[in-house]
Coordinates of C-alpha atoms in Angstrom, one line a residue:
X1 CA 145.1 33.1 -169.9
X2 CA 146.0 34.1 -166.4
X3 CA 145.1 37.8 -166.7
X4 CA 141.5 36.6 -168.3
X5 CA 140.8 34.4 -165.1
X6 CA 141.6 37.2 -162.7
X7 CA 139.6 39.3 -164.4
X8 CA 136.8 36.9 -163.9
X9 CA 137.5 36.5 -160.5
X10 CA 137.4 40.3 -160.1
X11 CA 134.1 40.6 -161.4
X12 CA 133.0 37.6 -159.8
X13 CA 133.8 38.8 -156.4
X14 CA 132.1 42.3 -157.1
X15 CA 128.9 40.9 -157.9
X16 CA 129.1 39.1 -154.6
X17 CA 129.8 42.4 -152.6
X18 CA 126.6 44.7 -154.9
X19 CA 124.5 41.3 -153.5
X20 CA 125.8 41.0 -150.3
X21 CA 125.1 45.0 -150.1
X22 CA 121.7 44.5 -151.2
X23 CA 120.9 41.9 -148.7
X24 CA 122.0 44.8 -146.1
X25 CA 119.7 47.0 -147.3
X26 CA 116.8 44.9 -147.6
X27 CA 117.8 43.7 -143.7
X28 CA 117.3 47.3 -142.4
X29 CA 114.2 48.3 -144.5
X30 CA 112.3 45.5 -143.1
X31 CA 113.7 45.7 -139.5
X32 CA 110.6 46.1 -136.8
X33 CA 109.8 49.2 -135.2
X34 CA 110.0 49.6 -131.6
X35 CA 109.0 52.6 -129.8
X36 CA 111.8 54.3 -127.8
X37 CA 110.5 57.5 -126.7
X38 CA 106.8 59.4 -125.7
X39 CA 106.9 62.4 -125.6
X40 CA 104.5 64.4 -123.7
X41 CA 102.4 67.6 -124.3
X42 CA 101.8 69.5 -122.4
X43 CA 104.3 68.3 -120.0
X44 CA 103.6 70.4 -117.1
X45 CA 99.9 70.9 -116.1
X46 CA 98.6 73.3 -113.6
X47 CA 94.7 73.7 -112.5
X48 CA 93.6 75.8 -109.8
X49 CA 90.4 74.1 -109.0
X50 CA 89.2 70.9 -108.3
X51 CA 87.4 69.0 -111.1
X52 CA 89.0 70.5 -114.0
X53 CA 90.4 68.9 -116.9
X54 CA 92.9 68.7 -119.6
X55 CA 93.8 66.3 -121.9
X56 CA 97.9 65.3 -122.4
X57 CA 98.8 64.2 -125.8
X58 CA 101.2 61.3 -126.0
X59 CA 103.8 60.8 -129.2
X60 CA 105.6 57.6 -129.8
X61 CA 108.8 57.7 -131.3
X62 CA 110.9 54.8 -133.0
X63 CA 114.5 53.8 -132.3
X64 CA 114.6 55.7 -135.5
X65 CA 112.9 59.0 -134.5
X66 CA 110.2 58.2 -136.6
X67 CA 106.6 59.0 -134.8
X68 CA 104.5 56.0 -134.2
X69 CA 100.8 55.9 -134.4
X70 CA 99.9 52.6 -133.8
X71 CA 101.0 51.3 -131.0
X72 CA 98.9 51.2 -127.9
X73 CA 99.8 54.0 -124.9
X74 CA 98.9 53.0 -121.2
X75 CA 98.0 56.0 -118.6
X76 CA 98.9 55.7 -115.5
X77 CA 98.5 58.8 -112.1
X78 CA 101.3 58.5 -109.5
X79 CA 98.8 59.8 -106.8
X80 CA 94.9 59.7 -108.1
X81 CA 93.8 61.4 -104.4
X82 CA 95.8 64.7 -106.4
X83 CA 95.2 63.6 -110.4
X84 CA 93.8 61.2 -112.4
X85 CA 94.0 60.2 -115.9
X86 CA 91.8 58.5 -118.6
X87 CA 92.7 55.7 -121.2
X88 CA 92.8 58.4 -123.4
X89 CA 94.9 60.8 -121.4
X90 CA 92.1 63.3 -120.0
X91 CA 94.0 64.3 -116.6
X92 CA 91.6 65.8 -113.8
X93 CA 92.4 67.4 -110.6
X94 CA 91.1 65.8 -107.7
X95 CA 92.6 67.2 -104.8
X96 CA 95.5 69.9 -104.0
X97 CA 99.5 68.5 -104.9
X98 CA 101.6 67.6 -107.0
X99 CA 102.1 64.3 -109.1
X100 CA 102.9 63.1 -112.6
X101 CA 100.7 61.0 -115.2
X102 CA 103.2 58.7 -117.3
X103 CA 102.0 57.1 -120.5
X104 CA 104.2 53.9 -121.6
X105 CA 104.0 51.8 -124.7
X106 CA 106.2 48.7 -123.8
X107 CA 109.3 49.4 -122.7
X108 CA 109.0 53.6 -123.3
X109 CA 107.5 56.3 -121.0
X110 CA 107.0 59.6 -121.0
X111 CA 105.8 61.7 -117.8
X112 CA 104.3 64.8 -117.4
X113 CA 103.9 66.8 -114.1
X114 CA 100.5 67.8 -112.8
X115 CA 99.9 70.5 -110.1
X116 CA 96.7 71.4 -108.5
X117 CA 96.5 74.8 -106.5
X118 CA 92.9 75.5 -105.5
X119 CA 92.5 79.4 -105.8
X120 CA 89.8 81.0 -103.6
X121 CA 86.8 82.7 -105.5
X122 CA 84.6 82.9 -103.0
X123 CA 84.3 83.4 -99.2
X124 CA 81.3 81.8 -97.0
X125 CA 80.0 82.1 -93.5
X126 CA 77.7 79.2 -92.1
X127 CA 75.6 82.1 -90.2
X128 CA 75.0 85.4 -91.5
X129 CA 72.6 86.5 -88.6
X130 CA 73.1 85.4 -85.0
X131 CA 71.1 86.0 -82.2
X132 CA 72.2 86.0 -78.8
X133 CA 69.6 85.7 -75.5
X134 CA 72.1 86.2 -72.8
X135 CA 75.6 87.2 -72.1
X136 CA 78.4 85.4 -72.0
X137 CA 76.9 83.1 -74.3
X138 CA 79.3 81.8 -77.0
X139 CA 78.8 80.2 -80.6
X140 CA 80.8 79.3 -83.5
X141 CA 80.7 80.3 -86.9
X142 CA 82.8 78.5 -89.4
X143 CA 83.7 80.2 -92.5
X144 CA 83.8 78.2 -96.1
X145 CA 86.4 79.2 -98.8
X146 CA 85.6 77.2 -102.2
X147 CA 87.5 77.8 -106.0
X148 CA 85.9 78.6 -108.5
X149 CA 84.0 75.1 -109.3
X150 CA 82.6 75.7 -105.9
X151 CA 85.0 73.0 -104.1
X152 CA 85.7 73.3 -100.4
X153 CA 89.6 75.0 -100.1
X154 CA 90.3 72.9 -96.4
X155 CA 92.5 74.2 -94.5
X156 CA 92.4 78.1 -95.6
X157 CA 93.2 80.4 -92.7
X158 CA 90.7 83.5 -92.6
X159 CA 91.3 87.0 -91.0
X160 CA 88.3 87.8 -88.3
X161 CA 86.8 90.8 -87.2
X162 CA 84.6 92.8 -85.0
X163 CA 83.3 96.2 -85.7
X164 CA 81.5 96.5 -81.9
X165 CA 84.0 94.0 -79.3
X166 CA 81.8 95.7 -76.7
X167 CA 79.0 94.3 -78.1
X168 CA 80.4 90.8 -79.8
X169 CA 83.9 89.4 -79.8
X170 CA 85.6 86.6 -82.1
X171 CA 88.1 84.5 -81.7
X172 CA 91.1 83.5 -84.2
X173 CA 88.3 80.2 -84.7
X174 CA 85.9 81.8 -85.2
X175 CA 84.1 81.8 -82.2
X176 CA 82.0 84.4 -81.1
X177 CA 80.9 85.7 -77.6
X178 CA 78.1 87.7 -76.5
X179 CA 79.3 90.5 -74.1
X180 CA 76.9 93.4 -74.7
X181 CA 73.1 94.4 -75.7
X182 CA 73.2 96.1 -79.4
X183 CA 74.2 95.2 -83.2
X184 CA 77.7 94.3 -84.2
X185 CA 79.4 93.2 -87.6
X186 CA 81.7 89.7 -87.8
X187 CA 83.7 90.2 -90.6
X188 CA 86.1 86.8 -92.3
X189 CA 88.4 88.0 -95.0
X190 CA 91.0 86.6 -97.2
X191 CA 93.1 88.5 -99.7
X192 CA 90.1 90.3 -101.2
X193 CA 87.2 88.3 -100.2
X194 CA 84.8 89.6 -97.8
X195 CA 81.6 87.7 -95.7
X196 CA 80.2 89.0 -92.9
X197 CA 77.6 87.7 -90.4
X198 CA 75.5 90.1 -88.3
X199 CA 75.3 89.9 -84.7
X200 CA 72.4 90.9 -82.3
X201 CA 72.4 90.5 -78.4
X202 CA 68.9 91.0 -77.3
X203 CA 68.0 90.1 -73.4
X204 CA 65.6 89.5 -71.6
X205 CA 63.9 92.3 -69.8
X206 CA 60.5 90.7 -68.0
X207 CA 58.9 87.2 -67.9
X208 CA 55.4 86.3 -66.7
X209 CA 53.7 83.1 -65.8
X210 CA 50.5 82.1 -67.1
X211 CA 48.2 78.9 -66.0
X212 CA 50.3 77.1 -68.7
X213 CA 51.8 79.0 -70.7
X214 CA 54.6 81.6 -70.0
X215 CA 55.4 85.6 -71.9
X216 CA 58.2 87.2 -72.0
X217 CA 59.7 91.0 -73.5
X218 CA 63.1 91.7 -74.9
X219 CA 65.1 94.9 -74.1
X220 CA 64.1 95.8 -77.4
X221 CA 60.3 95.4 -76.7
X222 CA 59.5 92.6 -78.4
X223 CA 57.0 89.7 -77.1
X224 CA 57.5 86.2 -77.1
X225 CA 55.0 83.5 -75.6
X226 CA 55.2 79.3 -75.4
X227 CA 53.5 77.0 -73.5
X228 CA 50.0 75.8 -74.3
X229 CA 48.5 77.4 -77.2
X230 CA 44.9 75.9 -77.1
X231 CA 43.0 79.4 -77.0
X232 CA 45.2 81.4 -79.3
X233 CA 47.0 82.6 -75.3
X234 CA 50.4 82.6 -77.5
X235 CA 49.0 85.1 -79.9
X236 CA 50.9 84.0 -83.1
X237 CA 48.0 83.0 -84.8
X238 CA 47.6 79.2 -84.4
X239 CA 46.0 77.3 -81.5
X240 CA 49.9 74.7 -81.7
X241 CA 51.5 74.7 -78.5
X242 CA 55.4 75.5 -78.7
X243 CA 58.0 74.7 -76.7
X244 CA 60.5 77.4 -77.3
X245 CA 60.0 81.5 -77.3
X246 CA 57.6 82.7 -80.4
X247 CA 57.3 85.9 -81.0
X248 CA 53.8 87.1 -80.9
X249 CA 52.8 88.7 -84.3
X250 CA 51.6 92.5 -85.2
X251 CA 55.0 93.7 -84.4
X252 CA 54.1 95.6 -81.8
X253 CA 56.9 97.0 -79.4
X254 CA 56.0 95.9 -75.9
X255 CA 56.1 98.3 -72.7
X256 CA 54.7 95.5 -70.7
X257 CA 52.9 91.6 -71.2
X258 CA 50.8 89.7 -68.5
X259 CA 50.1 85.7 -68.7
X260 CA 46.6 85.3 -67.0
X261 CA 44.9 82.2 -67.2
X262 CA 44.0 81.2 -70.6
X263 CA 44.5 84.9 -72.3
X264 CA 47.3 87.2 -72.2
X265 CA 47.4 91.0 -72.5
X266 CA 50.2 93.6 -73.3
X267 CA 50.7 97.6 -73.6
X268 CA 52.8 99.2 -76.1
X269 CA 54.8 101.8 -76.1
X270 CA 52.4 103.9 -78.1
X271 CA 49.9 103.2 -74.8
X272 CA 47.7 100.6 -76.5
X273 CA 45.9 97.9 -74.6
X274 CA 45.4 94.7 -76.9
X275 CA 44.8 91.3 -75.6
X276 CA 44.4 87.8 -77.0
X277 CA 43.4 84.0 -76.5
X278 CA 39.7 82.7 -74.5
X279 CA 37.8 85.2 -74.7
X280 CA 34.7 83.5 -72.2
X281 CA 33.1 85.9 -70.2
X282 CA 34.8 89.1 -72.1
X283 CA 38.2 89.0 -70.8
X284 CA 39.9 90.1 -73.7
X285 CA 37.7 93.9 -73.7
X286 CA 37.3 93.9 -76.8
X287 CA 33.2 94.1 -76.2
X288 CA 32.7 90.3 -77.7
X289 CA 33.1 86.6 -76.2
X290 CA 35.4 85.1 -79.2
X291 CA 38.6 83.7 -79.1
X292 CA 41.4 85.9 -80.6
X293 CA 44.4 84.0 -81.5
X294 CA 46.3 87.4 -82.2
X295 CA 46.6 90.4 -80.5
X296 CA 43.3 92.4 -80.4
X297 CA 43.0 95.8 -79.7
X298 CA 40.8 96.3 -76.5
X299 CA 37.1 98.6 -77.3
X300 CA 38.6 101.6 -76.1
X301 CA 42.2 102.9 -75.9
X302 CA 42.4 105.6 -73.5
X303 CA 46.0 105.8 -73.3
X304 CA 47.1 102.8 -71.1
X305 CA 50.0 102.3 -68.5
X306 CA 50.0 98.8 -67.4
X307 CA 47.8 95.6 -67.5
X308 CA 47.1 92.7 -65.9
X309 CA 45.4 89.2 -66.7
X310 CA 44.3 87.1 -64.0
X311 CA 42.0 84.0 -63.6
X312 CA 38.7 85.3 -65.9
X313 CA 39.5 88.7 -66.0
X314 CA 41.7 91.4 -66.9
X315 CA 42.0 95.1 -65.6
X316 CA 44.4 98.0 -66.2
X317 CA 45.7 101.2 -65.6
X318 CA 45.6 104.5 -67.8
X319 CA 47.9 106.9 -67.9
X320 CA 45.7 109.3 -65.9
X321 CA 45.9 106.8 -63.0
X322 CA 42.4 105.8 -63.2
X323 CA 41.6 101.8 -63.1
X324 CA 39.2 99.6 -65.5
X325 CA 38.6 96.1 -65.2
X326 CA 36.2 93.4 -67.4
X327 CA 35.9 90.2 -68.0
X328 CA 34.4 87.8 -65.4
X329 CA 32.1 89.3 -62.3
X330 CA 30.5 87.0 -61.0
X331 CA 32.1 87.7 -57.6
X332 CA 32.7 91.6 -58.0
X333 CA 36.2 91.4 -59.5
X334 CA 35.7 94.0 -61.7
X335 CA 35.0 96.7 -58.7
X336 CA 31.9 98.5 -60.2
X337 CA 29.5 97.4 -56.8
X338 CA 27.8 94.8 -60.0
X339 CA 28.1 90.9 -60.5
X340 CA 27.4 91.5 -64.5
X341 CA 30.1 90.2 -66.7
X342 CA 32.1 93.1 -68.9
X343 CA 33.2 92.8 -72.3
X344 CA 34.7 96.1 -72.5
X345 CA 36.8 98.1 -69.9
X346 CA 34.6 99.4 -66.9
X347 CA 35.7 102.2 -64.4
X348 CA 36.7 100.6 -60.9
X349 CA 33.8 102.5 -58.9
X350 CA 36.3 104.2 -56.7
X351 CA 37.6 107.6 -56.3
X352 CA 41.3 106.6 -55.4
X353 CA 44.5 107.1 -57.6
X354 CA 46.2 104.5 -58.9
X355 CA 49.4 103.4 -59.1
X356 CA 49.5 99.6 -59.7
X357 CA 47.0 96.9 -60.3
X358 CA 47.0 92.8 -60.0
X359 CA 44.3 90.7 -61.2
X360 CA 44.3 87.4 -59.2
X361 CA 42.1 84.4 -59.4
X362 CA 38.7 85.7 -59.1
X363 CA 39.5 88.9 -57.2
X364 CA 41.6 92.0 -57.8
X365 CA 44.3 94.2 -55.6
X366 CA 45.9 97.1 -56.1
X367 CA 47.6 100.1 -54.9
X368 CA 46.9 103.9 -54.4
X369 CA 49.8 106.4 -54.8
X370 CA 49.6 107.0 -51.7
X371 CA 51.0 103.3 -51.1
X372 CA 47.4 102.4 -49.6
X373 CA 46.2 98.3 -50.9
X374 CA 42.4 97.7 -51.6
X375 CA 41.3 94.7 -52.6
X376 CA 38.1 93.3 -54.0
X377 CA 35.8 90.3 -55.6
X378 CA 36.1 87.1 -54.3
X379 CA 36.6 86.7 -50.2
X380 CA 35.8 83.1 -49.5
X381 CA 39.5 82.1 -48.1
X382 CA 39.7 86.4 -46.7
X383 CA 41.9 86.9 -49.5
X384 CA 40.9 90.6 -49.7
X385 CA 42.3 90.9 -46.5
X386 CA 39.7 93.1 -44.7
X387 CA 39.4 90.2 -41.8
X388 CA 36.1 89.0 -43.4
X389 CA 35.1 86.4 -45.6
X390 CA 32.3 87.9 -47.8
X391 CA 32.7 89.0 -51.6
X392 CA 33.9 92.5 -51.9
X393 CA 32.2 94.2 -55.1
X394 CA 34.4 97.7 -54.5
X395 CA 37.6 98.4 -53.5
X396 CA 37.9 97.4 -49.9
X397 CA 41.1 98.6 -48.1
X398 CA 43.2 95.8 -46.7
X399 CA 43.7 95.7 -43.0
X400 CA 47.3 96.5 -40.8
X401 CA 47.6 99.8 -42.1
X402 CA 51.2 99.2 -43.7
X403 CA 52.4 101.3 -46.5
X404 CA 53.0 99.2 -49.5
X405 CA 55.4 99.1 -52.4
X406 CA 54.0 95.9 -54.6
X407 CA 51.0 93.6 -54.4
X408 CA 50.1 90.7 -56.2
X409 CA 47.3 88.3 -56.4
X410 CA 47.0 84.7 -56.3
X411 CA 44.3 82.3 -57.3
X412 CA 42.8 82.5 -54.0
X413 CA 45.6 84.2 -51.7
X414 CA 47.0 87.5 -52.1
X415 CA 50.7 88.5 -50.8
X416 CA 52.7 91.9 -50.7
X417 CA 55.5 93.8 -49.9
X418 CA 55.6 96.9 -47.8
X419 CA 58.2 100.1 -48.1
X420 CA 59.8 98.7 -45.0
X421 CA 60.4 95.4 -47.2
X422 CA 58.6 93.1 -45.4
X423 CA 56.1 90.2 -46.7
X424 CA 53.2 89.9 -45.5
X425 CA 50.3 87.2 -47.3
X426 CA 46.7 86.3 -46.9
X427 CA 44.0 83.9 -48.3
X428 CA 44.0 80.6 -48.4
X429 CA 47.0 78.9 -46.8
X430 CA 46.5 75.3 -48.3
X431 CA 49.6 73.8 -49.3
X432 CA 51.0 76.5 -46.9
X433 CA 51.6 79.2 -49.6
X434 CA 51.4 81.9 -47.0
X435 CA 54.5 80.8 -45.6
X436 CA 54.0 81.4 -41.9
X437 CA 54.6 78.1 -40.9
X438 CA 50.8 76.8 -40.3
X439 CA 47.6 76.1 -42.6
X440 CA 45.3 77.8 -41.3
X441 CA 43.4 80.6 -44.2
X442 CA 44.3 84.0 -42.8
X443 CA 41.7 87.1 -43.5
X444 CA 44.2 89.4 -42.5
X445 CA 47.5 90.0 -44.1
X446 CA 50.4 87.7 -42.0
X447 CA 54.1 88.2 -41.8
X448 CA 55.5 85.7 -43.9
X449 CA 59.1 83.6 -42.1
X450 CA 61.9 84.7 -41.6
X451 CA 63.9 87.6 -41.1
X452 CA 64.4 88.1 -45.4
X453 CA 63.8 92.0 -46.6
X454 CA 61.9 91.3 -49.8
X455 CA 62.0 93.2 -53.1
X456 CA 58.8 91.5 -54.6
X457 CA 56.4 88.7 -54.4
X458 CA 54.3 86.8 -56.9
X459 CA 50.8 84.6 -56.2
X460 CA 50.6 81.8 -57.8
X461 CA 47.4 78.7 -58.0
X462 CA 49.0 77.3 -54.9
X463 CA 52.3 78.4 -54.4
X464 CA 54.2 81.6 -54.1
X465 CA 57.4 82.9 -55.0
X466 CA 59.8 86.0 -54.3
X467 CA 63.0 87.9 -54.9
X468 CA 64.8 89.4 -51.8
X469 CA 66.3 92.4 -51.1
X470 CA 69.9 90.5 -51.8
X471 CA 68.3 89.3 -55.3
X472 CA 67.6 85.7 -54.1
X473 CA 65.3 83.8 -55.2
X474 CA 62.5 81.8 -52.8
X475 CA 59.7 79.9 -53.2
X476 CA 57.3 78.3 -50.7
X477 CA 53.8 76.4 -51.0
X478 CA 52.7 73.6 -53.2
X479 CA 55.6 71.3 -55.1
X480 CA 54.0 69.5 -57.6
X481 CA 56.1 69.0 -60.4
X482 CA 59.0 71.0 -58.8
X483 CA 57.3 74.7 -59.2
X484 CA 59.1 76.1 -56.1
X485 CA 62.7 75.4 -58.1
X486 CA 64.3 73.8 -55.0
X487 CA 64.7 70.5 -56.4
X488 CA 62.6 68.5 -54.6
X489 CA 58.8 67.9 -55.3
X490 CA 58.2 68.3 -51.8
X491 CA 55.7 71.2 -50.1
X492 CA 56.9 73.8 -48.2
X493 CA 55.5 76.0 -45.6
X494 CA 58.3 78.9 -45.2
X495 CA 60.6 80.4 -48.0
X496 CA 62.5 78.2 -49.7
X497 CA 66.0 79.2 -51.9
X498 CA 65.6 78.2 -55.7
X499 CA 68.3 76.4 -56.9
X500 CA 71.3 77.8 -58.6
X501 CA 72.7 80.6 -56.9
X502 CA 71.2 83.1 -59.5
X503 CA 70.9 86.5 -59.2
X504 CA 67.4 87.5 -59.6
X505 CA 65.5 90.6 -61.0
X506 CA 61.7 89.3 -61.3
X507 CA 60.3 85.9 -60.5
X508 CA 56.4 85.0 -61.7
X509 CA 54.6 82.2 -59.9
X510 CA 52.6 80.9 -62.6
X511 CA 49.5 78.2 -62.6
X512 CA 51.7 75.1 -62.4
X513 CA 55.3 76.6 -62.9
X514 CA 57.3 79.4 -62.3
X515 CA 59.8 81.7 -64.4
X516 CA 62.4 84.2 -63.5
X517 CA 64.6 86.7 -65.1
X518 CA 68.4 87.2 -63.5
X519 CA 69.9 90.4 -63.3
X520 CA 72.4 89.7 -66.3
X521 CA 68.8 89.1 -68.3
X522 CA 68.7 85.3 -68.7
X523 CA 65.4 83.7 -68.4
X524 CA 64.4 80.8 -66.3
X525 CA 61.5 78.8 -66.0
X526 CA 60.9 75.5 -63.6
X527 CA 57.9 73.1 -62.8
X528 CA 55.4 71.5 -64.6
X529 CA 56.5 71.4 -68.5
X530 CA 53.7 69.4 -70.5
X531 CA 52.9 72.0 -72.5
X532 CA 56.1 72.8 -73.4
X533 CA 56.2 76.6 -70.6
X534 CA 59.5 76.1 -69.6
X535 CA 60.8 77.3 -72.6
X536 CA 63.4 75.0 -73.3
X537 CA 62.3 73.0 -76.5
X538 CA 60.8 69.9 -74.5
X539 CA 57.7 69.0 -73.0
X540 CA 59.0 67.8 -69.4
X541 CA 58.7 69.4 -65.4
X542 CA 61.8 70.2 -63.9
X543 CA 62.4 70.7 -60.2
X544 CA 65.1 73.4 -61.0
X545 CA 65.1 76.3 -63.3
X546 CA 65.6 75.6 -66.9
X547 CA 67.3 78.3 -69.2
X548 CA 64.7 79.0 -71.6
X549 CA 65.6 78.7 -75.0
X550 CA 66.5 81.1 -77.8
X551 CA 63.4 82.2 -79.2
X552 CA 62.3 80.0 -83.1

């Protein structure tokens, strides 16, 4: 009996262990899972340019291994100014660096690191041609390295370079400086990129002041014009007044450019005559009365040297030395012994040669080679000179028997220079352009003050201006609007210094303003600006001389 009830209890208690083992099992089959790991992939990203993308694939992981597809993953960037990431793990780069994107699912994380390197593609200058108007003159061009989505690489060092430093330099920055006339190459490089901006430093050779308006030529012969524009004076085709240099169209290459009145004339250096702008009374010679707003050539072309546009008129010199003038007559400007207007060029009835010629107001000088002056036309103020005050309708030589070297007429005064270097100026003496100190009209050419050699003078309406000997610059006369440059608006009767301590080559007394041109080739201009002759991209007078702008 006892052996039976052991064996029951044997039994009994190994059906109790099978249960109890059972129960185990059925514990860990229906134990939760709970993520543990996420794995990344890839786990290291790289872009080299901003804006791409590239999506990270997360993979949960039980405490079991086993990979879980259920559960929710959230993204996270550790710096979105380098990376960021979508809910759905698209990772973009967003600005050079390094960081990592993690993606957890409760208490697991995974993290993978992002890099973004921008590599240059391309290399960009913000100027591929600059201009320079005057040496010394500096400007900055700043060079753009992008990747290949055409994002800005800051901070990229570039090599520069010059291929002329006599003509153009460049700094480390990028700045560039203006030391010569002619062409030169800025090159930028980086590793095997390449931009390059071309250079050209073109001067100013010669200015001339109009009525209102003003003309200038570049070293390189070409013509520029602002100022009022009403009559087509600035020849490029349009009657808009402009404020800053335009160039006057044709593309002609300019030997020489004269601002009269309302018109304006110019010689080639093929030796053509053309003129354009009001054409009343025939002044542009090309044998009609209508307005030109581009250059026209005149009716005959007999091989010109020089020109010159005054008030209503306009006369010039050949290359044989022989004179012609047309235009307006009514007071014997033109020289032929008429009063008949001219629409085309008309001998000066006169059997001297010729060297140089100035059309004033509404009468004309000009010299012999022989250094002789004759003057003719108008002679109500004795600004022919010839100590009389009746119109001259042929050359009539001026009195004083100097020997001249330049001559130039006013609106109703006429001044010069002799070989000795002195000034000397007749006419009217209102406003006391003569500059002798009174204001009385002189018939008779009068030493102008002070004890100043002179190089050249220039008649303007009411004032006049010169360069001395020592390449200073004077004015003296009429003050409206700060023509005579010495900062003041007030008149005087003697030479006065322009402002500024520049160096002068040329100075034109215009109608209302005057301009200049230094020695280093920079233009100047000073006085009335309504009309925008000044040059400097504003329609204001100024007392002392304005740089004129770089031409538009």
């Amino acid at each position: 009996m006892q052996s039976q009830h052991c064996t029951s209890t044997l039994v009994i208690r190994r059906s109790l262990f099978v249960v109890l083992l059972i129960l185990a099992a059925c514990d860990l089959l229906t134990a939760p899972s709970v993520a543990t790991t996420i794995r990344l992939s890839p786990a290291e990203l790289v872009f080299d340019a901003l804006g791409e993308n590239l999506r990270v694939t997360a993979t949960v992981e039980d405490q079991s291994g086993n990979v879980m597809s259920n559960d929710t993953i959230t993204w996270t960037a550790s710096d979105r100014g380098i990376a960021t990431v979508s809910f759905s793990g698209l990772v973009t780069a967003v600005g050079p660096g390094t960081s990592t994107v993690s993606a957890s699912a409760g208490s697991a994380s995974g993290t993978a690191t992002v890099t973004v390197i921008q590599t240059p593609t391309s290399l960009e200058l913000s100027d591929t041609v600059v201009s320079f108007y005057s040496l010394g003159d500096t400007t900055r061009v700043i060079a753009t390295v992008r990747d290949k989505n055409q994002n800005v690489i800051d901070g990229t060092p570039v090599v520069w370079a010059t291929s002329d430093s006599s003509v153009a330099g460049i700094s480390s920055g990028g700045l560039i400086r203006a030391y010569g006339v002619g062409s030169a190459t800025i090159t930028a490089t980086l590793e095997s990129l390449k931009a390059e901006a071309r250079i050209t430093i073109t001067l100013w050779e010669s200015i001339t002041a109009g009525q209102i308006h003003s003309c200038g030529l570049m070293v390189t012969g070409t013509a520029y014009c602002w100022g009022s524009n009403r009559w087509g004076q600035l020849g490029d085709g349009t009657g808009s007044n402009r404020s800053i240099p335009t160039a006057v169209s044709g593309g002609y290459t300019w030997r020489s450019i004269s601002a009269g009145e309302s018109h304006t004339c110019g010689v080639t250096t093929s030796d053509e005559a053309l003129c354009w702008g009001r054409n009343l009374f025939g002044r542009l010679g090309d044998g009609t009365e209508i307005d030109r707003p581009l250059p026209t050539l005149l009716s005959s072309q007999p091989g010109w040297q020089s020109i010159s546009a005054g008030g209503y008129h306009t006369c010039a010199l050949t290359n044989a030395n022989d004179l012609f003038c047309w235009g307006a007559n009514g007071n014997g400007e033109i020289g032929n012994s008429t009063t008949a207007d001219q629409l085309t060029p008309t001998s000066v009835g006169s059997a001297q040669t010729w060297q140089s010629v100035s059309a004033g107001g509404s009468h004309t000088c000009a010299l012999t080679t022989s250094s002789e002056a004759y003057c003719w036309g108008k002679n109500l103020y004795g600004q022919i000179g010839d100590d009389a005050n009746n119109n001259r309708l042929t050359p009539t030589s001026v009195s004083g028997g100097h020997m001249w070297r330049s001559i130039s007429g006013g609106e109703n005064h006429t001044c010069a220079v002799t070989d000795s270097e002195q000034a000397y100026c007749w006419g009217t003496n209102a406003n006391r352009r003569l500059g002798n100190a009174t204001s009385t009209d002189q018939p008779v050419p009068m030493l102008v003050n002070g004890s100043l050699n002179w190089n050249s003078l220039s008649g303007g309406n009411e004032h006049t201006c010169g360069v001395s000997s020592s390449s200073a610059g004077y004015c003296w006369g009429f003050n409206d609007s700060g023509r005579l440059g010495d900062g003041t608006i007030t008149q005087r009767r003697a030479p006065q210094t322009v402002i500024g301590a520049h160096v002068w080559r040329s100075i034109s007394a215009g109608g209302y303003h005057t301009c200049g041109v230094t020695t280093s080739n920079t233009a100047y201009c000073w006085g009335l600006g309504s009309y925008g002759e000044l040059g400097n991209g504003i329609s204001a007078a100024s007392s002392t001389p304005i740089q004129v702008g770089n031409p538009g």
